[in-house]
Short mmCIF file of C-alpha atoms and ligand atoms in Angstrom, two decimals:
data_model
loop_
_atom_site.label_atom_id
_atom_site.label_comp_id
_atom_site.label_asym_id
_atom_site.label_seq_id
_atom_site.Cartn_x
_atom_site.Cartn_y
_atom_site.Cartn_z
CA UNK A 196 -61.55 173.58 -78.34
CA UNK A 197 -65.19 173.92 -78.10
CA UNK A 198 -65.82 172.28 -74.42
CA UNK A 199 -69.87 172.03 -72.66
CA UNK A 200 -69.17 171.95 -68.45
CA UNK A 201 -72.10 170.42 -66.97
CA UNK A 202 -72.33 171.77 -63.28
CA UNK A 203 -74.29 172.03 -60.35
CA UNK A 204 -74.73 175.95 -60.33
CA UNK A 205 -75.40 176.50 -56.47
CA UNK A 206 -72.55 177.61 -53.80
CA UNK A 207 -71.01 174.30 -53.21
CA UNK A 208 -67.36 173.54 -54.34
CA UNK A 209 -68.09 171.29 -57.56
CA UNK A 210 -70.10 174.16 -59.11
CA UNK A 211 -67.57 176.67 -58.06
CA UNK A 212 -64.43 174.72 -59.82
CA UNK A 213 -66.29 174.11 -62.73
CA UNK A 214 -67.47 177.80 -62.95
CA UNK A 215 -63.87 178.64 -62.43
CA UNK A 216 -62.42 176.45 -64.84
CA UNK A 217 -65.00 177.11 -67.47
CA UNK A 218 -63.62 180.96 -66.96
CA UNK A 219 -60.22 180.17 -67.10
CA UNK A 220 -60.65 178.22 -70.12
CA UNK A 221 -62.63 180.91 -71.89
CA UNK A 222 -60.17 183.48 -71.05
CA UNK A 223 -57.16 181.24 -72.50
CA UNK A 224 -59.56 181.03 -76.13
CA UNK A 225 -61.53 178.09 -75.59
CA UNK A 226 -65.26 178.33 -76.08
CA UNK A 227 -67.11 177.25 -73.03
CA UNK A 228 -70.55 176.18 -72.78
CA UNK A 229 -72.07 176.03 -69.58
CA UNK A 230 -75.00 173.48 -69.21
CA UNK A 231 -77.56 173.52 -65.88
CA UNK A 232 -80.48 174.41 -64.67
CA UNK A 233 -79.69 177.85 -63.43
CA UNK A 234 -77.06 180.70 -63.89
CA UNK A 235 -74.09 179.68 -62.18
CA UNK A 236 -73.66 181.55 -59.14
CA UNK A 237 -69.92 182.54 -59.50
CA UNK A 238 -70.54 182.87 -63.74
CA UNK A 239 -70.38 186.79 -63.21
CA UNK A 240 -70.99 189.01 -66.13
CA UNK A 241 -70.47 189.40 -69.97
CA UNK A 242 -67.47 187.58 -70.68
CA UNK A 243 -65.74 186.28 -74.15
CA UNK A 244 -66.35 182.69 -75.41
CA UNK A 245 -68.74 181.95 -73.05
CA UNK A 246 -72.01 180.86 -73.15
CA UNK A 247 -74.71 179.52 -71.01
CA UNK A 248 -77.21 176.84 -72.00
CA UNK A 249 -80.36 176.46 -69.62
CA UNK A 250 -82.31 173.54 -68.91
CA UNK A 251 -85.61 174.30 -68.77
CA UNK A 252 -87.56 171.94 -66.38
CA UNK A 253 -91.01 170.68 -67.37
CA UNK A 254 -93.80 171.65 -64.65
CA UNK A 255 -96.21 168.71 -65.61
CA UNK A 256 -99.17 167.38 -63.19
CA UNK A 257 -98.24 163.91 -64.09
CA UNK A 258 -94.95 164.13 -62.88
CA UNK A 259 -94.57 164.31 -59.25
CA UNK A 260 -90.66 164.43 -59.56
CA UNK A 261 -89.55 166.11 -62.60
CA UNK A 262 -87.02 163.78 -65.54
CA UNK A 263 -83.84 166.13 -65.10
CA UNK A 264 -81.72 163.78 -66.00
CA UNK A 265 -83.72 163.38 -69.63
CA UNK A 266 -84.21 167.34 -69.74
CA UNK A 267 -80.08 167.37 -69.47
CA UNK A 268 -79.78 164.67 -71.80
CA UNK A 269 -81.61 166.28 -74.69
CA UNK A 270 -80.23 169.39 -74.12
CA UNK A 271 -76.73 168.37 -73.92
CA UNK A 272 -77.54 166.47 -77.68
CA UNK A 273 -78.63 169.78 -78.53
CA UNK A 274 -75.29 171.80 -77.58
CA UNK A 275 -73.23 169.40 -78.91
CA UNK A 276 -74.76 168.82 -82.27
CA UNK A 277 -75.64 172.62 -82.98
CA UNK A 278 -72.50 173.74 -81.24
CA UNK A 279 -70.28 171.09 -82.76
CA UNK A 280 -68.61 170.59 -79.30
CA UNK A 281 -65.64 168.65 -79.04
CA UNK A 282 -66.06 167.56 -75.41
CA UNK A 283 -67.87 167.67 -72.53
CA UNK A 284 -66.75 167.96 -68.97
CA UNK A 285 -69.37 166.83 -66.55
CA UNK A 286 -69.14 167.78 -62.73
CA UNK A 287 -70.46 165.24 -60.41
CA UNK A 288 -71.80 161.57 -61.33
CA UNK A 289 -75.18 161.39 -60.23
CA UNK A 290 -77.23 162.56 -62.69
CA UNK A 291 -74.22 164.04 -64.80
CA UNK A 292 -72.65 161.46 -66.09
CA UNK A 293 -75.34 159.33 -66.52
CA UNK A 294 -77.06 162.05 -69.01
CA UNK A 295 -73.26 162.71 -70.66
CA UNK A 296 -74.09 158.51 -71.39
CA UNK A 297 -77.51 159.02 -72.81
CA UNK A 298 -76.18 162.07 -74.95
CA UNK A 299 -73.33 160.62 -76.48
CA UNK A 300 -75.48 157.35 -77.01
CA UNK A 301 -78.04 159.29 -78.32
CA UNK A 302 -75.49 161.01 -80.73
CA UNK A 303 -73.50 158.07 -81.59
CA UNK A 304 -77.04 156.70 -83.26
CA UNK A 305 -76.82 159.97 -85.57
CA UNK A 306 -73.05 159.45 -86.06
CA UNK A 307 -71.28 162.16 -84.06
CA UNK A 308 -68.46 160.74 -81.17
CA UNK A 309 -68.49 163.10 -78.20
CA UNK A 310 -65.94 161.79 -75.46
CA UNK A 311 -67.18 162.59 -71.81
CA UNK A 312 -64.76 163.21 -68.88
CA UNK A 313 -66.22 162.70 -65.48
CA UNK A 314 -64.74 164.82 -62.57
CA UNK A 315 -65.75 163.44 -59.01
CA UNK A 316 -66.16 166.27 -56.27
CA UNK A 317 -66.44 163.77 -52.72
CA UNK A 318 -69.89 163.68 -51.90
CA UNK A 319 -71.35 161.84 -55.33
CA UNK A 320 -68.87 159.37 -53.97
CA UNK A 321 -68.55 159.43 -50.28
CA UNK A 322 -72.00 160.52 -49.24
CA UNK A 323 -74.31 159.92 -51.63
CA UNK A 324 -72.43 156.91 -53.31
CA UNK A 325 -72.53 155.38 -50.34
CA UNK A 326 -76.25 154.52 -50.20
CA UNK A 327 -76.30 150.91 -52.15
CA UNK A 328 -79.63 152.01 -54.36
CA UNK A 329 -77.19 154.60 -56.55
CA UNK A 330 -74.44 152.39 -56.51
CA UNK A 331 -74.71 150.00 -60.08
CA UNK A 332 -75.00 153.90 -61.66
CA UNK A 333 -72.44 155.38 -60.56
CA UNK A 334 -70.57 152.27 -61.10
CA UNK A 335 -71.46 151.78 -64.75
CA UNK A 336 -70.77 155.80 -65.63
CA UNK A 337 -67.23 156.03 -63.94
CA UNK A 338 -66.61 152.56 -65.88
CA UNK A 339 -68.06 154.13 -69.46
CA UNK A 340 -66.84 157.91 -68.56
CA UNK A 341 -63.82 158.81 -71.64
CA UNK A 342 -62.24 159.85 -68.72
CA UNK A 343 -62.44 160.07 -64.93
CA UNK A 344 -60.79 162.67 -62.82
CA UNK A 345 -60.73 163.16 -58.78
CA UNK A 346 -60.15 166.09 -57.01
CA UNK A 347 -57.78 164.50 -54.84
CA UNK A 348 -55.97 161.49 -53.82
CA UNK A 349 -57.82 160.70 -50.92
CA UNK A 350 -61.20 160.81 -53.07
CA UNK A 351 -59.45 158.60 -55.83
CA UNK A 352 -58.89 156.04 -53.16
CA UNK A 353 -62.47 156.24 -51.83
CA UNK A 354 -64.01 155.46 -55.04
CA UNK A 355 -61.58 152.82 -55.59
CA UNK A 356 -62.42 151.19 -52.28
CA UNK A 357 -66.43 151.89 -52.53
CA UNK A 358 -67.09 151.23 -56.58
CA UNK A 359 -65.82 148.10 -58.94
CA UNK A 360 -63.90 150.54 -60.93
CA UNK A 361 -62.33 149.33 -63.97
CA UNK A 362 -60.96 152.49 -65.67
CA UNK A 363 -58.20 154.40 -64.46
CA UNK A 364 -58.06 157.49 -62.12
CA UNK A 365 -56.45 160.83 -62.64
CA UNK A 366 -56.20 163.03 -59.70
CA UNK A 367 -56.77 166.98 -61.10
CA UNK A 368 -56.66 168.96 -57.66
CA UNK A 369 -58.79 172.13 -57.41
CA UNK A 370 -57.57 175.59 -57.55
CA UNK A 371 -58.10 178.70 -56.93
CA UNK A 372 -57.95 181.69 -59.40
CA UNK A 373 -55.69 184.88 -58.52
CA UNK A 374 -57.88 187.60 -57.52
CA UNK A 375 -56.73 191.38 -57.13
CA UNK A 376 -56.19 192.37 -53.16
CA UNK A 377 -58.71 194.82 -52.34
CA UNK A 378 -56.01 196.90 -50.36
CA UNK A 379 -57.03 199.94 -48.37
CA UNK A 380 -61.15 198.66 -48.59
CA UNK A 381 -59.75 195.91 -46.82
CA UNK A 382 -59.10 198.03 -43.52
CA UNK A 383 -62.19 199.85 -43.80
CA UNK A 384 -64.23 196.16 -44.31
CA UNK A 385 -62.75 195.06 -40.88
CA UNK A 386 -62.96 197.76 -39.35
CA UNK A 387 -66.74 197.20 -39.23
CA UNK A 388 -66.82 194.08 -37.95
CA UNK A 389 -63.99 194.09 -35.37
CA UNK A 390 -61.79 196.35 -33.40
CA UNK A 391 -58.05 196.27 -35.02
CA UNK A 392 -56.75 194.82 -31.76
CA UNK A 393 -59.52 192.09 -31.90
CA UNK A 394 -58.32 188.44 -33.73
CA UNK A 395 -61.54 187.55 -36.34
CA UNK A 396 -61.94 183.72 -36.88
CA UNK A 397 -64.24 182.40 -40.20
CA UNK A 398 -65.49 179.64 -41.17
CA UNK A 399 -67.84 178.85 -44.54
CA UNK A 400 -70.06 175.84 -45.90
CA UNK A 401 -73.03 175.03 -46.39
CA UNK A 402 -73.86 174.11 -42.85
CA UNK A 403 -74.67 170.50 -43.45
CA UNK A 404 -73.71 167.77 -40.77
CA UNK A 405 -71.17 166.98 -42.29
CA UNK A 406 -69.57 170.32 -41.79
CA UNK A 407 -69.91 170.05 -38.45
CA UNK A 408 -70.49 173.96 -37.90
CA UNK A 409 -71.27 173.55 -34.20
CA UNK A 410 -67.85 172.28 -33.38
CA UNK A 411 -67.09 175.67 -35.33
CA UNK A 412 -69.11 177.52 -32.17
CA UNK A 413 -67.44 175.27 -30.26
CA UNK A 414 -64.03 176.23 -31.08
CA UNK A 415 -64.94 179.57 -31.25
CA UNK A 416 -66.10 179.86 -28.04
CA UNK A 417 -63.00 178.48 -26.19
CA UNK A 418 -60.82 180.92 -27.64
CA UNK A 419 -62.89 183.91 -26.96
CA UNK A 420 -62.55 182.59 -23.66
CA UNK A 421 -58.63 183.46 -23.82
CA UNK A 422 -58.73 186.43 -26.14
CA UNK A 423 -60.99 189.06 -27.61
CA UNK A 424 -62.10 187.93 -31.34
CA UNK A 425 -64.70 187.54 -33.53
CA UNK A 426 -66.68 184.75 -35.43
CA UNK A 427 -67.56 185.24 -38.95
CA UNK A 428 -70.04 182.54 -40.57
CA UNK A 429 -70.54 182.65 -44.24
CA UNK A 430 -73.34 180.68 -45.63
CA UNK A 431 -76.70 178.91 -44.69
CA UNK A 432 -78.47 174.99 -44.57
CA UNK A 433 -79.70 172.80 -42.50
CA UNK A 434 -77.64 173.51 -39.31
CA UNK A 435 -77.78 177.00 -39.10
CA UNK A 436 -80.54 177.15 -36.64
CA UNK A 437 -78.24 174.82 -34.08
CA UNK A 438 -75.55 177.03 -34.20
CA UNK A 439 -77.60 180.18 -33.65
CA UNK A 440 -79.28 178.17 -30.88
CA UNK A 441 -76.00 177.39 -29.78
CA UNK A 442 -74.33 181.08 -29.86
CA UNK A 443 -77.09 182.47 -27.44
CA UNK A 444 -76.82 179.24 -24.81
CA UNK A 445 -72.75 180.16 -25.19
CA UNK A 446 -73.59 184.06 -24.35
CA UNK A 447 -71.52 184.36 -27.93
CA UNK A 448 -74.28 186.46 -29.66
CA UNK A 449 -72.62 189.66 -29.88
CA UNK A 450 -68.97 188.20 -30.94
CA UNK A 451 -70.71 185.67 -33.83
CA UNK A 452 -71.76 187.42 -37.35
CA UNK A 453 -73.40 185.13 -39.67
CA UNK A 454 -73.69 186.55 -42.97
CA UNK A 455 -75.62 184.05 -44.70
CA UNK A 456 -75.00 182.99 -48.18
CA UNK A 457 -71.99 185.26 -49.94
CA UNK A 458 -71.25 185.59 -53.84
CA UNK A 459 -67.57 187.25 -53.87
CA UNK A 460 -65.86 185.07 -50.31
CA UNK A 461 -62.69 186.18 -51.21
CA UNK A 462 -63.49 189.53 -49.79
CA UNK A 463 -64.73 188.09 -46.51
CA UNK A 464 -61.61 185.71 -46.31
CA UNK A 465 -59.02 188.91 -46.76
CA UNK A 466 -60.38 190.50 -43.23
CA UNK A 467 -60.17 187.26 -41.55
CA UNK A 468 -57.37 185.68 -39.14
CA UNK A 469 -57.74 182.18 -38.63
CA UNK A 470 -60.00 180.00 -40.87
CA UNK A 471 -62.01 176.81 -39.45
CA UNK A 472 -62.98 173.69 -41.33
CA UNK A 473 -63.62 170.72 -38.79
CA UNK A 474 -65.58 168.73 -41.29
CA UNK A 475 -66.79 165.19 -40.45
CA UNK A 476 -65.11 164.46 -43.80
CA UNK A 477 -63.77 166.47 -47.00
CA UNK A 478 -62.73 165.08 -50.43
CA UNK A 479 -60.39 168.55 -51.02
CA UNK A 480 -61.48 171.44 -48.77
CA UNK A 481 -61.81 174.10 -51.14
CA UNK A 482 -63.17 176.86 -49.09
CA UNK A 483 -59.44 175.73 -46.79
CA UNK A 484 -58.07 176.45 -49.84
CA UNK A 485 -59.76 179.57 -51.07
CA UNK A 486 -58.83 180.75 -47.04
CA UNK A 487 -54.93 179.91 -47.90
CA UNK A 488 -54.87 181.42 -50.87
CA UNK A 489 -55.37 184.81 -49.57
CA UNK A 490 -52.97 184.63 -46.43
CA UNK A 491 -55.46 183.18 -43.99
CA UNK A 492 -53.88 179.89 -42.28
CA UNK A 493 -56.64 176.73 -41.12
CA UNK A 494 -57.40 175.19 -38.73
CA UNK A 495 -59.10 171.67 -39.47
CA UNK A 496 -60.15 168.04 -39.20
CA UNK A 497 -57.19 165.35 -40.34
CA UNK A 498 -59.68 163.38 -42.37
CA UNK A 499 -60.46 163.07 -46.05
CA UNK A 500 -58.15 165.15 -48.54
CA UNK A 501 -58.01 167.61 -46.49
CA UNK A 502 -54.24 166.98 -45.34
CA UNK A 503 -53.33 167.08 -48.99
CA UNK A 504 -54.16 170.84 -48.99
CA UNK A 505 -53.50 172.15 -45.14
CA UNK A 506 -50.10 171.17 -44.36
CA UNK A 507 -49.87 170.73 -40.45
CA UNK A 508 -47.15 173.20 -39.15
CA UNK A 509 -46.99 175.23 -42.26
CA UNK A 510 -50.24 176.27 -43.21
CA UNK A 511 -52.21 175.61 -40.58
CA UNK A 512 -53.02 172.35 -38.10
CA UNK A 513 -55.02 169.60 -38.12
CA UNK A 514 -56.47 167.47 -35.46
CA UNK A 515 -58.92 164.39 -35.35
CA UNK A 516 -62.37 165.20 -35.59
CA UNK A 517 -64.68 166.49 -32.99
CA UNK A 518 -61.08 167.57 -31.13
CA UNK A 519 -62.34 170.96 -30.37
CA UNK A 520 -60.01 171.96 -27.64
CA UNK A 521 -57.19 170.85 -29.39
CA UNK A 522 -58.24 172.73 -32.20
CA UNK A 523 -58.90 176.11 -30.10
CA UNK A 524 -55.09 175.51 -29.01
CA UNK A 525 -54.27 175.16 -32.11
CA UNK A 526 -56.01 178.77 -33.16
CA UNK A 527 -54.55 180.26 -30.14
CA UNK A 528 -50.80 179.01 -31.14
CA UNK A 529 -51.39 180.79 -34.84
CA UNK A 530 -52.98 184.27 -33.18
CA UNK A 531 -49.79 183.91 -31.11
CA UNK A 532 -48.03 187.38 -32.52
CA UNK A 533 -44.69 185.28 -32.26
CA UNK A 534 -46.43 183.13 -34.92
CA UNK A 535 -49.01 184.78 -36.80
CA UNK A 536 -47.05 185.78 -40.03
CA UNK A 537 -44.89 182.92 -40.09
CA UNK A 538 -48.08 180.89 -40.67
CA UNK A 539 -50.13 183.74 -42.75
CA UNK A 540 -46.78 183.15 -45.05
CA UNK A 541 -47.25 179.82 -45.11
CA UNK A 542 -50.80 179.64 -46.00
CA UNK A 543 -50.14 181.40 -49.24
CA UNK A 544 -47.09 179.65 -50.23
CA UNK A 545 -49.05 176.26 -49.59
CA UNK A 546 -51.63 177.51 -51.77
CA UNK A 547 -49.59 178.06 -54.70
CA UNK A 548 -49.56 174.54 -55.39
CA UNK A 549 -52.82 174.37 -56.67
CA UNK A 550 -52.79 177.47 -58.91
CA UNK A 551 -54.53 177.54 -61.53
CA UNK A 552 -51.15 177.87 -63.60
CA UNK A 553 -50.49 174.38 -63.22
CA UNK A 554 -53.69 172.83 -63.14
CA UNK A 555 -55.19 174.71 -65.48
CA UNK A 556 -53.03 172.95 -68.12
CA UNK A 557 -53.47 169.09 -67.01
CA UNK A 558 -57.49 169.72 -67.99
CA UNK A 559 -56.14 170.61 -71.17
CA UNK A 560 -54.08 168.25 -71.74
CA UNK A 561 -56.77 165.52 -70.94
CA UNK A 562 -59.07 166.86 -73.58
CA UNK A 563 -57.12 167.24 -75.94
CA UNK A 564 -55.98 163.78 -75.55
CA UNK A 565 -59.36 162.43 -75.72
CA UNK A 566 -60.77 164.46 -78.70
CA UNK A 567 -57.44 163.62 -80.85
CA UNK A 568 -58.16 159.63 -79.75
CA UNK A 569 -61.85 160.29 -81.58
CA UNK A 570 -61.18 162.38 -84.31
O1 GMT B 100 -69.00 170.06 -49.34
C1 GMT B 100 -70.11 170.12 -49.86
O2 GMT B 100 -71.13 169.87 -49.25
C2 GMT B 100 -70.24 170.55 -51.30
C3 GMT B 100 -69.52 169.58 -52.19
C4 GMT B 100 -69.93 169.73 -53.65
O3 GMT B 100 -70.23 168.69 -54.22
O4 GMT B 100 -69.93 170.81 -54.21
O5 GMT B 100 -68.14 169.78 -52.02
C5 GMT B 100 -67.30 168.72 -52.46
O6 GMT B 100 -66.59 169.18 -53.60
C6 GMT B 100 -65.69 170.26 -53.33
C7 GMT B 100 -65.05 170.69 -54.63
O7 GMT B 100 -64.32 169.67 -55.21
C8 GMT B 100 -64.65 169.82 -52.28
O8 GMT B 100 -63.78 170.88 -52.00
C9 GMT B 100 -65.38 169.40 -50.98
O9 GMT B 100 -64.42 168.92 -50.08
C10 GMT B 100 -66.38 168.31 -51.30
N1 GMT B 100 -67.19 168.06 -50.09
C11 GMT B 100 -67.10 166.92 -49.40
O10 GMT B 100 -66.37 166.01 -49.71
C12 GMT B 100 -67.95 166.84 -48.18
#
């Protein structure tokens, strides 16, 4: 199939499953077109069947904000018609869908069908779909998406309960793609950020509230309290200052690394211990997941879909949010040396759930459904 994934191309999760799938799918034979305003950041080099469409964006002195959405909109007319796609796969509603409308509107009018499937990430829905002045959008393009996909079950029920939805739901968890262990680098890595004997703790986002990276200090700073470790923070945003602020009232300075934003996490999760998500809410987790999937069990928040992915006891613990101490005990209790591998174990095998094996083939599946329904 010929397939255009419209993304957002920065660091957060919706841009990195759609990146990812778009891969997968090229290396399986499809031909993938990618469709934003920016190289992808987890795209990566030269690969087979794919290809990368940009939107340029207008720098005009009449516009104060620039039309995106219409930029998108013609160019995704463009791929489609010169392309001769047989789908699109939009990622996030707000503006994505609502330009997948205006394309395949604007397409119908020249005769060409191009069905549109609509995959919600969590925060189109439960952040930014809250506030009422998006709401009749993102109503009307989950109702006149071909198809609407969730990330997880939890999410599927928020939109449900937020949006007069009259189409049905599938929920298509994320994934995460095998990568090759880095073996003996891997020592070497650590060794330069902690001692062998010391415990290193992680946690990565985009340090937004709702991430809630101080209760990551927080955590952090309890169980340095009761044994030697190390903090790594990957990424950057709007809280970053409060949690540097926050390291230097805590005297944590010299045990807290922030690395800023990093391509390639998977090599920063494989020196790491104990990984930390106490979000305020989550639709999936992925960077939980992305943690599990190399060996790294997780501490975090109950809330969202989170529990769908980190399986208290197994892969990890949960606790309610803002429970920092219990989540410090928590961390402690997997360090424990009586515990450590049992859970490390469990991490991975709770991952393999949501290889990309088996969801891989239920995108598949749904296109091919849809572009046999049109043909
Ligand atoms: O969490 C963010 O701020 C980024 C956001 C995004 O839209 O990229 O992540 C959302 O989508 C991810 C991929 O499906 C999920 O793993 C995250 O849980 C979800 N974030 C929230 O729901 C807050």
């Amino acid at each position: 199939m010929k397939i255009g994934i419209v993304l957002y191309p920065t660091f957060g999760g919706s841009g990195v499953v759609a990146t990812e799938l778009g891969k997968a799918l090229a290396a399986k034979g499809h031909q993938v077109h990618f469709i934003t305003y920016s190289q992808p950041v987890r795209l990566g080099s030269f690969r087979e069947n794919i290809f990368y469409h940009e939107v340029s964006i207008t720098d005009y002195p009449l516009f104060d904000f620039q039309p995106y959405e219409t930029q998108l909109a013609s160019k995704m007319v463009d791929v489609v018609k010169y392309e001769k796609l047989d789908i699109l796969h939009v990622h996030y509603a707000i503006p994505h869908a609502s330009a997948a409308f205006m394309a395949q509107q604007i397409l119908k009018a020249e005769g060409i069908y191009i069905p549109f499937v609509t995959t919600l990430h969590g925060t189109d829905i439960t952040l930014v779909g809250k506030d009422p002045s998006f709401e009749p959008v993102i109503t009307f393009c989950i109702n006149h998406s071909d198809a609407v996909t969730t990330v997880s079950e939890s999410l599927k029920q928020d939109t449900l309960a937020h949006f007069k939805v009259s189409t049905d739901i599938q929920v298509i968890p994320n994934f995460v793609p095998p990568s090759p262990p880095h073996g003996a680098e891997r020592a070497y890595i650590r060794s330069k950020y902690a001692q062998d004997e010391q415990a290193i703790l992680c946690h990565i986002s985009n340090f937004r509230p709702v991430k809630r990276t101080e209760d990551v200090i927080r955590i952090f700073a309890q169980v340095r309290a009761q044994k030697d470790c190390k903090l790594i923070l990957v990424g950057d945003g709007p809280d970053r200052y409060a949690c540097e602020r926050l390291c230097r009232e805590l005297h944590l300075c010299q045990d807290v690394i922030f690395l800023g934003k990093v391509r390639d996490t998977v090599h920063v999760l494989e020196i790491v211990d104990v990984f930390l998500l106490p979000s305020e809410t989550e639709s999936f987790g992925l960077a939980a997941l992305e943690a599990m999937a190399v060996g790294v069990p997780v501490v975090s928040s109950n809330t969202g879909g989170i529990p769908e992915v980190n399986i208290h006891g197994v892969s990890g613990y949960l606790a309610d949010v803002g429970q920092t101490d219990q989540m410090a005990a928590y961390v402690l209790d997997i360090l424990d040396p009586a515990n450590l591998q049992a859970m490390k174990v469990g991490a991975l095998q709770t991952s393999q759930k949501f290889n990309l094996a088996e969801i891989l083939p239920q995108y598949e599946e749904l296109y091919r459904k849809l572009v046999q329904k049109n043909a």
